[in-house]
Every structure is written in C-alpha cells, then in structure tokens.
Amino acid sequence: MGKIGEYTYYIDANALDFNRRPTLSAITDLVLAAAGDDADRNGFGVRDLAPQNWTWVLSRFCMELERYPEAYDTLRVHTWVSEIGRMMTTRNFLVLNEKGERLGAAISNWAMLDMSSRRAVDLSANLNYTWAVVDQPSPIEMPRRLATPAAFASEMTHRVVYSDLDFNRHTNAIRYLELMVDMLPLEYHEGPHPRRLDVNFLHESRYGDLLTVGMCCDPLQFEVRGSEGQVICRASMDWKAKK
Amino acid sequence: MGKIGEYTYYIDANALDFNRRPTLSAITDLVLAAAGDDADRNGFGVRDLAPQNWTWVLSRFCMELERYPEAYDTLRVHTWVSEIGRMMTTRNFLVLNEKGERLGAAISNWAMLDMSSRRAVDLSANLNYTWAVVDQPSPIEMPRRLATPAAFASEMTHRVVYSDLDFNRHTNAIRYLELMVDMLPLEYHEGPHPRRLDVNFLHESRYGDLLTVGMCCDPLQFEVRGSEGQVICRASMDWKAKK
C-alpha cells in the first residue's frame, strides 16, 4: 500500500508575471514537480526508467484553484497514485498553502513511452508497482475529454525550438500552456484568476515542427496542431477577462 | 562587513535539454537565483525595494564554466557583493558541486531601476548598504563590453509575449538567452559545453515589442534589437559546435 507524499515548493520571483501574480504555467509546473519527486521517491521516476529507455509522458491534466496562490507563498502539494491501468495511471494532487488550507486540486493521467519506438509501454505487463496505489479517490472531477472547437477566434504559428524541448526529446507540456496563455489578451491576466484548466495531450511535437495554435473564447478553448494537421493538444480554461 | 552567502540548488529534470544536459539558460537562472536569495537575506531584495517602486535590473553578466554541471547535480553557489558604485553594483559567484569542487564562476553588474520613471536610481544617494561589501576580489575577468558584430550570419524576429515578461514588466534576461541559444544549430548542444558567456543588457523591451535577434559565428556573438533599431542586448559565447 502506497502513501500520500507531501512536497513543499516556494513561489519565487521567477514564477511571477508582470502583475506579480504567479503564472498559470508556473503553478502547473510546481504541481507536476510533485509528480516527478514522488515517482523518484518511490523508485519509478524518469531516472529509474532510463536504463530501459522508457519515460513518463503526460496524457491528461486538470486543475481547479478555488484560491489562487500568491507571490512568495510556500505551497504544500500532496500527491498519490489512485489507479494503474494498462495504458494509463492516475495521479492526484491537493494544493495547500503553508498553513495547510486547501487552495485547489489537480489530477494527471500518465502513459509510459518507449523512447526508442516512441510507442506506449503496457503498464500491466511491464511495471509492478501496484503497491504504490493509495485507496483515496480523486479530489475533483476527472480530466475532461476535449473536442475540437467549432471555430477559432485567432491563430498563431510557432516553430519548435531547442528551448521548447525537454529530456523526452519533445515539446514540454508547460511550453504548450505558455503558447496558449500568450495568445490571451492581457485583460485575462489582470482579471479574476483561472478557476479550472483541462489539457489533453494527443501527439508529440519534435524539433523543427511548425505548430498552429488556435484559440476561441467563451468558453476559452485552445488547440495545437502539427504541420500535417494532426491535433497535438487541446485545452479548456474556466477563466474570465477583466471587465 | 558583509559575508559570502552560500545557496544550494538542485538541477532537476526541468533544467535538462533533449540530451539530458542542463541548458545554459537553466544554469544561468540558478546562479542568478543566488543573487536574489542573497539580496533577500540581506534586506535589499526586490521585495524590500517594492514599497519605493524600485527594483534590481541586470546590466552585465559573465560566467565561465571549467566543468559543466550535470543532470541531477546539487550546486553550491557562493555569492558576494564586491563593489557598489553610483549607478552599478558588482556581485560575484563561485559555482561548486556538492563536494565543494569548483565548476566555474560568474560576475553580475546590477543597476537599480525606478519602476515609475523607468530610470536608474543613484545607489550612492539612495541605498545605504556598503556594510554588505565583502573584501574579496571578483573570481574571473570582468564582464566584457561587447560591440555590434560586423555582420550577422542569421536573423530571426520575435514578438514579446506575456510569458517573456517578468515582475519588472519587461522581457526577462533568461528569455533573451533562450532566444539566442535557440538560433544555434543543434551541433552546439551535442558538442563541447560552453566555456564562457558574456551578456550586456542595454535597453528594456516591453510587451508587444518586435525583437530582431542576429547571430554570427566564429566567434559566436548575438545582438537583440528593438523595432526602432535600438540595441536591447548583446552576448558573446566561447562555445564550439560538435565537429
């Protein structure tokens, strides 16, 4: 039987935007850091998988923030794995402030990727860590399956560069979030904070790929497509601009 | 009399590039984090300056790495202020590994900016922290004053977006470094590590500005210009591509 891990992160000056509010991508990054740290501690982190040339890739993510973290807050992130399927595992998060008060929660679904074949690894056949599962349900509604928006209000393109890549040799999940959020009018960053975020990661993108990012408002939705039109990822945000 | 501060940082998975080597920008970021942490500890950090609407801005930076940090290394960064002038202060860094062996060193020059007027604050008239100066010379050759390269081998443009901005409401220093490094052929990231980096920051860039980044090789030099042709920053790198 596994247990709930607690990891502490500090929201430093680097996490802040022009308003000195932590960016959505920085908060997502801290929450995902807890996933990495907890997997490391339990012996199934990316370093443990490296000898077989396997790695973890994020497939879906959602986060709800009832209270938004502030500059220089210390966050306590509780995390646990609640389920392991054949292709996917579910890891949950509670985001607390230093006093232990709940600010929000998140859920992530992960697949294991064989770096050589770029194909998914069958978790049930290849990974024996069912002992790590904690019998504690997910704290919010599961990550939603997102559809292509009917129409885009605006689009931009981006060529994948060196700094976009991570140790998995593909564009980093946080980078997609930045590309999306960068399309928003500044009134979003000056208004009420985002309440819920859902992201689906469907395909990888690699060095030199030309991405098209489409946005539509009300509700706020994004889609990133590759040069052959394949959907790379989609996101939906419950977030309103300053009136 | 001040003292040399020591701060410890961990090179996590986020700091790694597609080769699982820490990026030059991630290492620079960790070194500069020590500047922020030491200023905070001594009572003249950006949060201490906020009531007067003043802030620190980086003017020049250089770093030499005799040995390059590796994935998952713990870095011990020693830092101290060696000089305070009217317009500029000099902060030094030694970069050590966990065992205390020297990997490299860095020097930074900082000016203080009045956020309202966007003008420099006279340090001698406005800041009484000469007590913080440590009588220990800078560990490497001072940051070089860089000139415009004779010609550019390649150029790219970039529109300043939300994620490029920091709490000083201008493009973050690390972001310029990323824009530069992203122009390099991948052979640089696959070859010997960078040995020395010099950066001069001359003007700010703000949200929506169109930047032009020029690169020339042998020696490797970069220049970022704003839409009116003004030089925003220049860099020079002692770095060779894989043969």
Short mmCIF file of C-alpha atoms in Angstrom, two decimals:
data_model
loop_
_atom_site.label_atom_id
_atom_site.label_comp_id
_atom_site.label_asym_id
_atom_site.label_seq_id
_atom_site.Cartn_x
_atom_site.Cartn_y
_atom_site.Cartn_z
CA MET A 1 0.00 0.00 0.00
CA GLY A 2 1.37 3.37 -1.01
CA LYS A 3 1.08 6.58 0.92
CA ILE A 4 0.31 10.20 0.20
CA GLY A 5 3.52 12.15 -0.37
CA GLU A 6 3.93 15.77 0.66
CA TYR A 7 6.30 18.11 -1.20
CA THR A 8 6.93 21.76 -0.49
CA TYR A 9 7.61 24.40 -3.15
CA TYR A 10 8.27 28.09 -2.94
CA ILE A 11 6.76 30.53 -5.42
CA ASP A 12 9.82 32.65 -6.17
CA ALA A 13 10.20 35.81 -8.24
CA ASN A 14 10.72 33.73 -11.42
CA ALA A 15 7.18 32.38 -11.15
CA LEU A 16 5.64 35.86 -11.29
CA ASP A 17 4.12 37.69 -14.22
CA PHE A 18 4.14 41.44 -14.96
CA ASN A 19 1.46 41.90 -12.28
CA ARG A 20 3.50 39.92 -9.75
CA ARG A 21 0.86 37.18 -9.86
CA PRO A 22 2.19 33.63 -10.31
CA THR A 23 1.64 32.42 -13.87
CA LEU A 24 -0.70 29.51 -14.53
CA SER A 25 2.19 27.67 -16.17
CA ALA A 26 4.45 28.18 -13.13
CA ILE A 27 1.78 26.77 -10.79
CA THR A 28 1.17 23.82 -13.12
CA ASP A 29 4.92 23.29 -13.22
CA LEU A 30 5.16 23.16 -9.41
CA VAL A 31 2.26 20.69 -9.19
CA LEU A 32 3.87 18.47 -11.83
CA ALA A 33 7.19 18.73 -9.97
CA ALA A 34 5.48 16.87 -7.12
CA ALA A 35 4.63 14.06 -9.56
CA GLY A 36 8.28 13.76 -10.53
CA ASP A 37 9.52 13.98 -6.95
CA ASP A 38 7.05 11.38 -5.68
CA ALA A 39 7.80 8.97 -8.55
CA ASP A 40 11.53 9.40 -7.82
CA ARG A 41 11.00 8.69 -4.14
CA ASN A 42 9.04 5.54 -4.92
CA GLY A 43 11.54 4.15 -7.39
CA PHE A 44 9.65 4.68 -10.65
CA GLY A 45 10.87 8.14 -11.65
CA VAL A 46 12.26 9.00 -15.08
CA ARG A 47 15.78 8.22 -13.87
CA ASP A 48 14.70 4.75 -12.78
CA LEU A 49 13.16 4.14 -16.21
CA ALA A 50 16.18 5.45 -18.15
CA PRO A 51 18.07 2.12 -18.37
CA GLN A 52 15.16 0.62 -20.37
CA ASN A 53 14.85 3.82 -22.39
CA TRP A 54 11.33 4.32 -21.05
CA THR A 55 9.87 7.56 -19.75
CA TRP A 56 6.64 9.06 -18.37
CA VAL A 57 4.57 11.31 -20.60
CA LEU A 58 1.60 13.38 -19.54
CA SER A 59 -1.61 12.44 -21.28
CA ARG A 60 -4.28 14.49 -19.50
CA PHE A 61 -4.25 17.08 -16.76
CA CYS A 62 -6.82 19.11 -14.92
CA MET A 63 -6.52 21.58 -12.06
CA GLU A 64 -9.07 23.55 -10.07
CA LEU A 65 -7.98 26.53 -8.00
CA GLU A 66 -10.55 27.84 -5.55
CA ARG A 67 -7.95 30.20 -4.10
CA TYR A 68 -5.08 31.35 -6.28
CA PRO A 69 -1.52 31.07 -4.90
CA GLU A 70 0.27 34.37 -4.33
CA ALA A 71 3.82 35.62 -4.83
CA TYR A 72 6.28 34.14 -2.32
CA ASP A 73 3.75 31.63 -0.99
CA THR A 74 5.03 28.27 0.10
CA LEU A 75 2.86 25.53 -1.39
CA ARG A 76 2.41 22.12 0.15
CA VAL A 77 1.47 19.62 -2.54
CA HIS A 78 0.00 16.27 -1.50
CA THR A 79 0.14 13.62 -4.20
CA TRP A 80 -0.85 9.99 -4.65
CA VAL A 81 -1.48 7.42 -7.37
CA SER A 82 -5.09 6.19 -7.26
CA GLU A 83 -5.19 3.87 -10.25
CA ILE A 84 -2.96 1.94 -12.64
CA GLY A 85 -4.45 0.69 -15.88
CA ARG A 86 -2.86 -0.98 -18.86
CA MET A 87 -2.07 2.22 -20.74
CA MET A 88 -2.54 4.90 -18.13
CA THR A 89 -2.04 5.73 -14.49
CA THR A 90 -3.86 8.38 -12.46
CA ARG A 91 -2.01 10.65 -10.04
CA ASN A 92 -3.84 13.14 -7.84
CA PHE A 93 -2.78 16.34 -6.12
CA LEU A 94 -4.04 18.57 -3.37
CA VAL A 95 -2.56 22.06 -3.33
CA LEU A 96 -2.37 23.57 0.15
CA ASN A 97 -0.87 26.76 1.48
CA GLU A 98 1.74 26.80 4.22
CA LYS A 99 -0.97 26.66 6.92
CA GLY A 100 -2.43 23.54 5.31
CA GLU A 101 -5.51 25.31 3.90
CA ARG A 102 -6.72 23.94 0.59
CA LEU A 103 -6.16 26.21 -2.43
CA GLY A 104 -7.08 23.67 -5.08
CA ALA A 105 -6.55 20.21 -6.52
CA ALA A 106 -5.35 18.54 -9.69
CA ILE A 107 -5.40 15.20 -11.50
CA SER A 108 -2.94 13.86 -14.04
CA ASN A 109 -3.01 10.81 -16.33
CA TRP A 110 0.32 9.43 -17.44
CA ALA A 111 1.39 6.93 -20.06
CA MET A 112 4.78 5.27 -20.28
CA LEU A 113 6.66 5.84 -23.51
CA ASP A 114 9.36 3.67 -25.05
CA MET A 115 11.83 6.31 -26.23
CA SER A 116 13.23 4.08 -28.99
CA SER A 117 9.94 3.12 -30.67
CA ARG A 118 8.03 6.24 -29.44
CA ARG A 119 5.22 3.81 -28.51
CA ALA A 120 3.35 3.32 -25.25
CA VAL A 121 4.52 0.63 -22.85
CA ASP A 122 1.89 -1.75 -21.44
CA LEU A 123 1.96 -0.85 -17.74
CA SER A 124 0.23 -4.02 -16.58
CA ALA A 125 2.83 -6.23 -18.24
CA ASN A 126 5.92 -4.19 -17.53
CA LEU A 127 5.61 -2.35 -14.29
CA ASN A 128 4.98 -3.88 -10.94
CA TYR A 129 4.14 -1.02 -8.68
CA THR A 130 0.52 -1.67 -7.77
CA TRP A 131 1.80 -1.48 -4.17
CA ALA A 132 2.06 2.30 -4.69
CA VAL A 133 -1.68 2.78 -5.22
CA VAL A 134 -3.42 4.68 -2.44
CA ASP A 135 -7.06 3.96 -1.70
CA GLN A 136 -8.10 7.59 -1.77
CA PRO A 137 -10.40 8.89 -4.53
CA SER A 138 -9.52 11.73 -6.91
CA PRO A 139 -10.31 15.10 -5.32
CA ILE A 140 -12.09 16.79 -8.26
CA GLU A 141 -13.88 15.86 -11.47
CA MET A 142 -11.57 13.82 -13.75
CA PRO A 143 -9.74 15.50 -16.69
CA ARG A 144 -12.33 16.09 -19.41
CA ARG A 145 -12.06 14.69 -22.90
CA LEU A 146 -11.92 17.79 -25.08
CA ALA A 147 -13.26 18.15 -28.63
CA THR A 148 -12.07 20.44 -31.43
CA PRO A 149 -13.68 23.87 -31.03
CA ALA A 150 -16.21 24.81 -33.73
CA ALA A 151 -14.19 27.82 -34.86
CA PHE A 152 -11.07 29.74 -33.83
CA ALA A 153 -11.18 33.44 -33.00
CA SER A 154 -7.42 33.71 -33.54
CA GLU A 155 -4.48 31.59 -34.60
CA MET A 156 -0.71 31.82 -34.40
CA THR A 157 2.14 29.64 -35.54
CA HIS A 158 5.25 28.57 -33.69
CA ARG A 159 8.29 26.62 -34.88
CA VAL A 160 9.53 24.20 -32.18
CA VAL A 161 12.97 25.30 -30.99
CA TYR A 162 15.65 23.91 -28.68
CA SER A 163 14.29 25.59 -25.52
CA ASP A 164 10.85 24.05 -26.08
CA LEU A 165 12.22 20.52 -25.81
CA ASP A 166 12.58 18.54 -22.63
CA PHE A 167 14.56 15.45 -21.65
CA ASN A 168 11.95 13.34 -23.54
CA ARG A 169 13.11 14.99 -26.80
CA HIS A 170 9.69 16.53 -27.45
CA THR A 171 7.96 19.81 -26.69
CA ASN A 172 7.42 20.17 -22.96
CA ALA A 173 3.85 20.20 -21.65
CA ILE A 174 4.37 23.52 -19.86
CA ARG A 175 5.55 25.09 -23.10
CA TYR A 176 2.19 24.32 -24.78
CA LEU A 177 0.47 26.02 -21.87
CA GLU A 178 2.67 29.10 -22.32
CA LEU A 179 1.95 29.24 -26.05
CA MET A 180 -1.78 29.17 -25.29
CA VAL A 181 -1.76 31.68 -22.46
CA ASP A 182 0.41 34.04 -24.55
CA MET A 183 -2.50 34.36 -27.02
CA LEU A 184 -4.82 35.76 -24.35
CA PRO A 185 -5.47 39.49 -24.18
CA LEU A 186 -3.76 40.94 -21.08
CA GLU A 187 -7.20 41.55 -19.54
CA TYR A 188 -7.22 37.87 -18.55
CA HIS A 189 -4.05 38.34 -16.52
CA GLU A 190 -5.43 41.47 -14.91
CA GLY A 191 -8.80 39.98 -14.02
CA PRO A 192 -10.06 37.10 -11.86
CA HIS A 193 -7.75 34.10 -11.71
CA PRO A 194 -8.33 30.92 -13.75
CA ARG A 195 -10.68 28.53 -11.92
CA ARG A 196 -10.19 25.31 -13.84
CA LEU A 197 -7.82 24.04 -16.52
CA ASP A 198 -8.17 20.86 -18.59
CA VAL A 199 -5.50 19.71 -21.04
CA ASN A 200 -5.40 16.67 -23.35
CA PHE A 201 -2.07 15.70 -24.90
CA LEU A 202 -2.66 13.59 -28.02
CA HIS A 203 0.56 13.59 -30.02
CA GLU A 204 4.14 14.67 -29.55
CA SER A 205 5.80 17.51 -31.41
CA ARG A 206 9.51 17.48 -32.18
CA TYR A 207 12.33 19.87 -33.02
CA GLY A 208 11.59 21.97 -36.11
CA ASP A 209 7.86 21.12 -36.27
CA LEU A 210 5.61 24.01 -37.20
CA LEU A 211 2.74 24.29 -34.72
CA THR A 212 -0.52 26.19 -35.22
CA VAL A 213 -2.22 27.32 -32.03
CA GLY A 214 -5.90 28.22 -32.28
CA MET A 215 -7.93 29.95 -29.58
CA CYS A 216 -11.61 30.51 -29.16
CA CYS A 217 -13.27 32.39 -26.34
CA ASP A 218 -16.48 31.80 -24.37
CA PRO A 219 -15.74 29.18 -23.36
CA LEU A 220 -11.98 29.60 -23.57
CA GLN A 221 -10.52 26.74 -25.62
CA PHE A 222 -7.24 26.08 -27.39
CA GLU A 223 -5.97 23.57 -29.90
CA VAL A 224 -2.39 22.98 -31.06
CA ARG A 225 -1.99 21.26 -34.41
CA GLY A 226 1.10 19.95 -36.17
CA SER A 227 2.15 20.69 -39.74
CA GLU A 228 0.09 17.79 -41.10
CA GLY A 229 -3.00 18.97 -39.27
CA GLN A 230 -2.79 16.34 -36.51
CA VAL A 231 -4.00 17.52 -33.13
CA ILE A 232 -1.10 17.78 -30.67
CA CYS A 233 -3.04 19.01 -27.68
CA ARG A 234 -6.22 20.75 -26.59
CA ALA A 235 -7.05 22.80 -23.55
CA SER A 236 -10.07 24.35 -21.98
CA MET A 237 -9.94 27.04 -19.30
CA ASP A 238 -12.60 28.38 -16.97
CA TRP A 239 -11.20 31.91 -16.92
CA LYS A 240 -12.81 35.31 -17.47
CA ALA A 241 -11.16 38.55 -18.60
CA LYS A 242 -11.28 41.73 -16.53
CA LYS A 243 -14.44 43.62 -17.43
CA MET B 1 31.26 43.99 6.66
CA GLY B 2 29.25 41.53 4.62
CA LYS B 3 29.88 37.86 4.25
CA ILE B 4 29.88 35.33 1.46
CA GLY B 5 26.49 33.63 1.21
CA GLU B 6 26.08 30.01 0.20
CA TYR B 7 22.93 28.77 -1.53
CA THR B 8 22.18 25.27 -2.72
CA TYR B 9 20.23 24.40 -5.88
CA TYR B 10 19.27 21.13 -7.44
CA ILE B 11 19.43 20.59 -11.21
CA ASP B 12 16.08 18.87 -11.74
CA ALA B 13 14.57 17.30 -14.86
CA ASN B 14 13.13 20.68 -15.92
CA ALA B 15 16.65 22.06 -16.35
CA LEU B 16 17.59 19.41 -18.92
CA ASP B 17 17.65 19.64 -22.69
CA PHE B 18 16.92 16.90 -25.24
CA ASN B 19 20.34 15.39 -24.50
CA ARG B 20 19.67 15.46 -20.74
CA ARG B 21 22.38 18.11 -20.38
CA PRO B 22 21.39 21.17 -18.28
CA THR B 23 20.67 24.14 -20.54
CA LEU B 24 22.91 27.20 -20.38
CA SER B 25 19.85 29.28 -19.52
CA ALA B 26 18.88 26.96 -16.64
CA ILE B 27 22.38 27.20 -15.15
CA THR B 28 22.39 30.99 -15.54
CA ASP B 29 18.98 31.05 -13.90
CA LEU B 30 20.24 29.09 -10.88
CA VAL B 31 23.26 31.36 -10.50
CA LEU B 32 21.05 34.45 -10.67
CA ALA B 33 18.68 32.85 -8.15
CA ALA B 34 21.56 33.07 -5.65
CA ALA B 35 21.73 36.83 -6.30
CA GLY B 36 18.04 37.16 -5.48
CA ASP B 37 18.24 34.93 -2.43
CA ASP B 38 21.31 36.70 -1.04
CA ALA B 39 19.81 40.16 -1.60
CA ASP B 40 16.61 39.00 0.15
CA ARG B 41 18.59 37.67 3.10
CA ASN B 42 20.46 40.94 3.44
CA GLY B 43 17.37 43.15 3.28
CA PHE B 44 17.81 44.67 -0.17
CA GLY B 45 15.91 42.17 -2.33
CA VAL B 46 13.23 43.13 -4.84
CA ARG B 47 10.56 42.71 -2.18
CA ASP B 48 12.38 45.17 0.11
CA LEU B 49 12.54 47.69 -2.73
CA ALA B 50 8.88 47.27 -3.75
CA PRO B 51 7.44 49.97 -1.41
CA GLN B 52 9.53 52.62 -3.21
CA ASN B 53 8.67 51.06 -6.56
CA TRP B 54 12.35 50.34 -7.17
CA THR B 55 13.80 47.13 -8.49
CA TRP B 56 17.10 45.49 -9.48
CA VAL B 57 17.90 45.06 -13.16
CA LEU B 58 20.77 43.10 -14.60
CA SER B 59 23.19 45.19 -16.62
CA ARG B 60 26.06 42.84 -17.41
CA PHE B 61 26.76 39.20 -16.74
CA CYS B 62 29.60 36.81 -17.42
CA MET B 63 30.13 33.19 -16.48
CA GLU B 64 32.99 30.76 -17.01
CA LEU B 65 32.42 27.03 -16.64
CA GLU B 66 35.57 24.95 -16.46
CA ARG B 67 33.46 21.88 -15.67
CA TYR B 68 29.86 21.74 -16.81
CA PRO B 69 27.15 20.83 -14.27
CA GLU B 70 25.35 17.56 -14.92
CA ALA B 71 21.76 16.37 -14.62
CA TYR B 72 20.62 15.98 -11.00
CA ASP B 73 23.74 17.65 -9.60
CA THR B 74 23.38 19.73 -6.49
CA LEU B 75 25.12 23.08 -6.99
CA ARG B 76 26.52 25.16 -4.17
CA VAL B 77 26.65 28.78 -5.22
CA HIS B 78 28.79 31.20 -3.20
CA THR B 79 27.95 34.84 -3.76
CA TRP B 80 29.10 38.23 -2.52
CA VAL B 81 28.95 41.92 -3.42
CA SER B 82 32.43 43.31 -4.06
CA GLU B 83 31.67 46.86 -5.10
CA ILE B 84 28.94 49.49 -5.02
CA GLY B 85 29.22 52.45 -7.36
CA ARG B 86 26.83 55.27 -8.09
CA MET B 87 25.00 53.51 -10.92
CA MET B 88 26.12 49.92 -10.58
CA THR B 89 26.95 47.21 -8.10
CA THR B 90 29.07 44.11 -8.69
CA ARG B 91 28.02 40.71 -7.37
CA ASN B 92 30.26 37.66 -7.75
CA PHE B 93 29.57 33.94 -7.78
CA LEU B 94 31.52 30.75 -7.37
CA VAL B 95 29.76 27.64 -8.66
CA LEU B 96 30.74 24.49 -6.78
CA ASN B 97 29.50 20.94 -6.90
CA GLU B 98 28.16 19.13 -3.86
CA LYS B 99 31.69 18.12 -2.80
CA GLY B 100 32.78 21.76 -2.89
CA GLU B 101 34.87 21.41 -6.07
CA ARG B 102 34.85 24.46 -8.31
CA LEU B 103 32.92 24.11 -11.57
CA GLY B 104 33.06 27.75 -12.55
CA ALA B 105 32.43 31.36 -11.58
CA ALA B 106 30.32 34.31 -12.63
CA ILE B 107 30.06 38.09 -12.20
CA SER B 108 26.98 40.28 -12.46
CA ASN B 109 26.54 44.06 -12.59
CA TRP B 110 23.23 45.42 -11.38
CA ALA B 111 21.54 48.79 -11.62
CA MET B 112 18.55 49.89 -9.61
CA LEU B 113 15.51 50.95 -11.62
CA ASP B 114 12.71 53.28 -10.59
CA MET B 115 9.68 51.39 -11.95
CA SER B 116 7.60 54.57 -12.30
CA SER B 117 10.09 56.66 -14.29
CA ARG B 118 11.94 53.62 -15.77
CA ARG B 119 15.16 55.49 -14.85
CA ALA B 120 18.19 54.36 -12.85
CA VAL B 121 18.34 55.20 -9.15
CA ASP B 122 21.57 56.75 -7.80
CA LEU B 123 22.80 53.98 -5.48
CA SER B 124 25.22 56.22 -3.56
CA ALA B 125 22.46 58.66 -2.63
CA ASN B 126 19.66 56.19 -2.03
CA LEU B 127 20.99 52.97 -0.69
CA ASN B 128 23.00 52.52 2.43
CA TYR B 129 24.29 49.02 2.25
CA THR B 130 28.02 49.49 1.91
CA TRP B 131 28.21 47.24 5.00
CA ALA B 132 27.34 44.34 2.68
CA VAL B 133 30.51 44.67 0.61
CA VAL B 134 32.95 41.78 1.02
CA ASP B 135 36.66 42.41 0.58
CA GLN B 136 37.14 39.54 -1.85
CA PRO B 137 38.04 40.20 -5.49
CA SER B 138 36.00 39.02 -8.46
CA PRO B 139 36.94 35.44 -9.38
CA ILE B 140 37.22 35.81 -13.18
CA GLU B 141 37.76 38.51 -15.78
CA MET B 142 35.01 41.16 -15.52
CA PRO B 143 32.03 41.13 -17.92
CA ARG B 144 33.28 42.39 -21.28
CA ARG B 145 31.87 45.40 -23.04
CA LEU B 146 30.55 43.96 -26.30
CA ALA B 147 30.37 45.72 -29.68
CA THR B 148 27.95 45.17 -32.55
CA PRO B 149 29.18 42.28 -34.71
CA ALA B 150 30.36 43.24 -38.21
CA ALA B 151 27.72 41.09 -39.91
CA PHE B 152 25.04 38.57 -38.97
CA ALA B 153 25.02 35.05 -40.39
CA SER B 154 21.33 34.67 -39.49
CA GLU B 155 18.48 36.67 -38.03
CA MET B 156 15.06 35.92 -36.59
CA THR B 157 12.28 38.03 -35.17
CA HIS B 158 10.26 37.57 -32.02
CA ARG B 159 7.24 39.48 -30.71
CA VAL B 160 7.43 39.92 -26.91
CA VAL B 161 4.59 37.94 -25.30
CA TYR B 162 3.17 37.57 -21.79
CA SER B 163 5.43 34.62 -20.84
CA ASP B 164 8.55 36.62 -21.75
CA LEU B 165 7.80 39.26 -19.12
CA ASP B 166 8.94 39.17 -15.53
CA PHE B 167 7.85 41.00 -12.38
CA ASN B 168 9.76 44.07 -13.64
CA ARG B 169 7.26 44.30 -16.54
CA HIS B 170 9.97 43.77 -19.15
CA THR B 171 11.47 40.81 -21.02
CA ASN B 172 13.34 38.58 -18.62
CA ALA B 173 17.12 38.26 -19.00
CA ILE B 174 16.93 34.46 -19.23
CA ARG B 175 14.42 34.76 -22.07
CA TYR B 176 16.95 36.69 -24.19
CA LEU B 177 19.45 33.92 -23.58
CA GLU B 178 16.90 31.33 -24.73
CA LEU B 179 16.12 33.29 -27.88
CA MET B 180 19.84 33.38 -28.69
CA VAL B 181 20.59 29.76 -27.90
CA ASP B 182 17.55 28.66 -29.92
CA MET B 183 19.24 30.06 -33.05
CA LEU B 184 22.22 27.72 -32.69
CA PRO B 185 22.45 24.58 -34.81
CA LEU B 186 21.89 21.51 -32.60
CA GLU B 187 25.56 20.58 -33.09
CA TYR B 188 26.38 23.13 -30.38
CA HIS B 189 24.19 21.28 -27.88
CA GLU B 190 25.71 17.96 -28.88
CA GLY B 191 29.32 19.12 -28.69
CA PRO B 192 31.63 20.51 -26.00
CA HIS B 193 29.92 22.66 -23.39
CA PRO B 194 30.05 26.49 -23.44
CA ARG B 195 33.17 27.79 -21.68
CA ARG B 196 32.37 31.45 -21.22
CA LEU B 197 29.32 33.66 -21.65
CA ASP B 198 29.23 37.48 -21.64
CA VAL B 199 25.98 39.44 -21.85
CA ASN B 200 25.37 43.21 -21.92
CA PHE B 201 21.84 44.45 -21.29
CA LEU B 202 21.43 47.96 -22.73
CA HIS B 203 17.70 48.66 -23.00
CA GLU B 204 14.48 47.09 -21.87
CA SER B 205 11.91 45.53 -24.16
CA ARG B 206 8.23 45.52 -23.31
CA TYR B 207 5.03 43.67 -24.14
CA GLY B 208 4.30 43.63 -27.88
CA ASP B 209 7.75 44.87 -28.97
CA LEU B 210 9.12 43.23 -32.09
CA LEU B 211 12.67 42.00 -31.46
CA THR B 212 15.25 41.05 -34.09
CA VAL B 213 17.90 38.59 -32.94
CA GLY B 214 21.06 38.42 -35.02
CA MET B 215 23.75 35.76 -34.69
CA CYS B 216 27.22 35.50 -36.08
CA CYS B 217 29.59 32.59 -35.62
CA ASP B 218 33.32 32.39 -35.03
CA PRO B 219 33.37 33.97 -32.57
CA LEU B 220 29.80 33.29 -31.54
CA GLN B 221 28.01 36.61 -30.99
CA PHE B 222 24.40 37.73 -30.71
CA GLU B 223 22.59 41.02 -30.76
CA VAL B 224 18.92 41.72 -29.96
CA ARG B 225 17.48 44.91 -31.41
CA GLY B 226 14.13 46.59 -30.85
CA SER B 227 11.73 47.77 -33.53
CA GLU B 228 13.42 51.16 -33.78
CA GLY B 229 16.83 49.55 -34.22
CA GLN B 230 17.96 50.24 -30.64
CA VAL B 231 20.24 47.57 -29.19
CA ILE B 232 18.48 45.70 -26.37
CA CYS B 233 21.27 43.30 -25.52
CA ARG B 234 24.40 41.64 -26.85
CA ALA B 235 26.07 38.38 -25.98
CA SER B 236 29.26 36.59 -26.79
CA MET B 237 29.86 32.89 -26.15
CA ASP B 238 33.02 30.83 -26.12
CA TRP B 239 31.36 27.71 -27.46
CA LYS B 240 32.22 25.35 -30.32
CA ALA B 241 29.90 23.04 -32.27
CA LYS B 242 30.44 19.29 -32.48
CA LYS B 243 32.75 18.55 -35.37
#
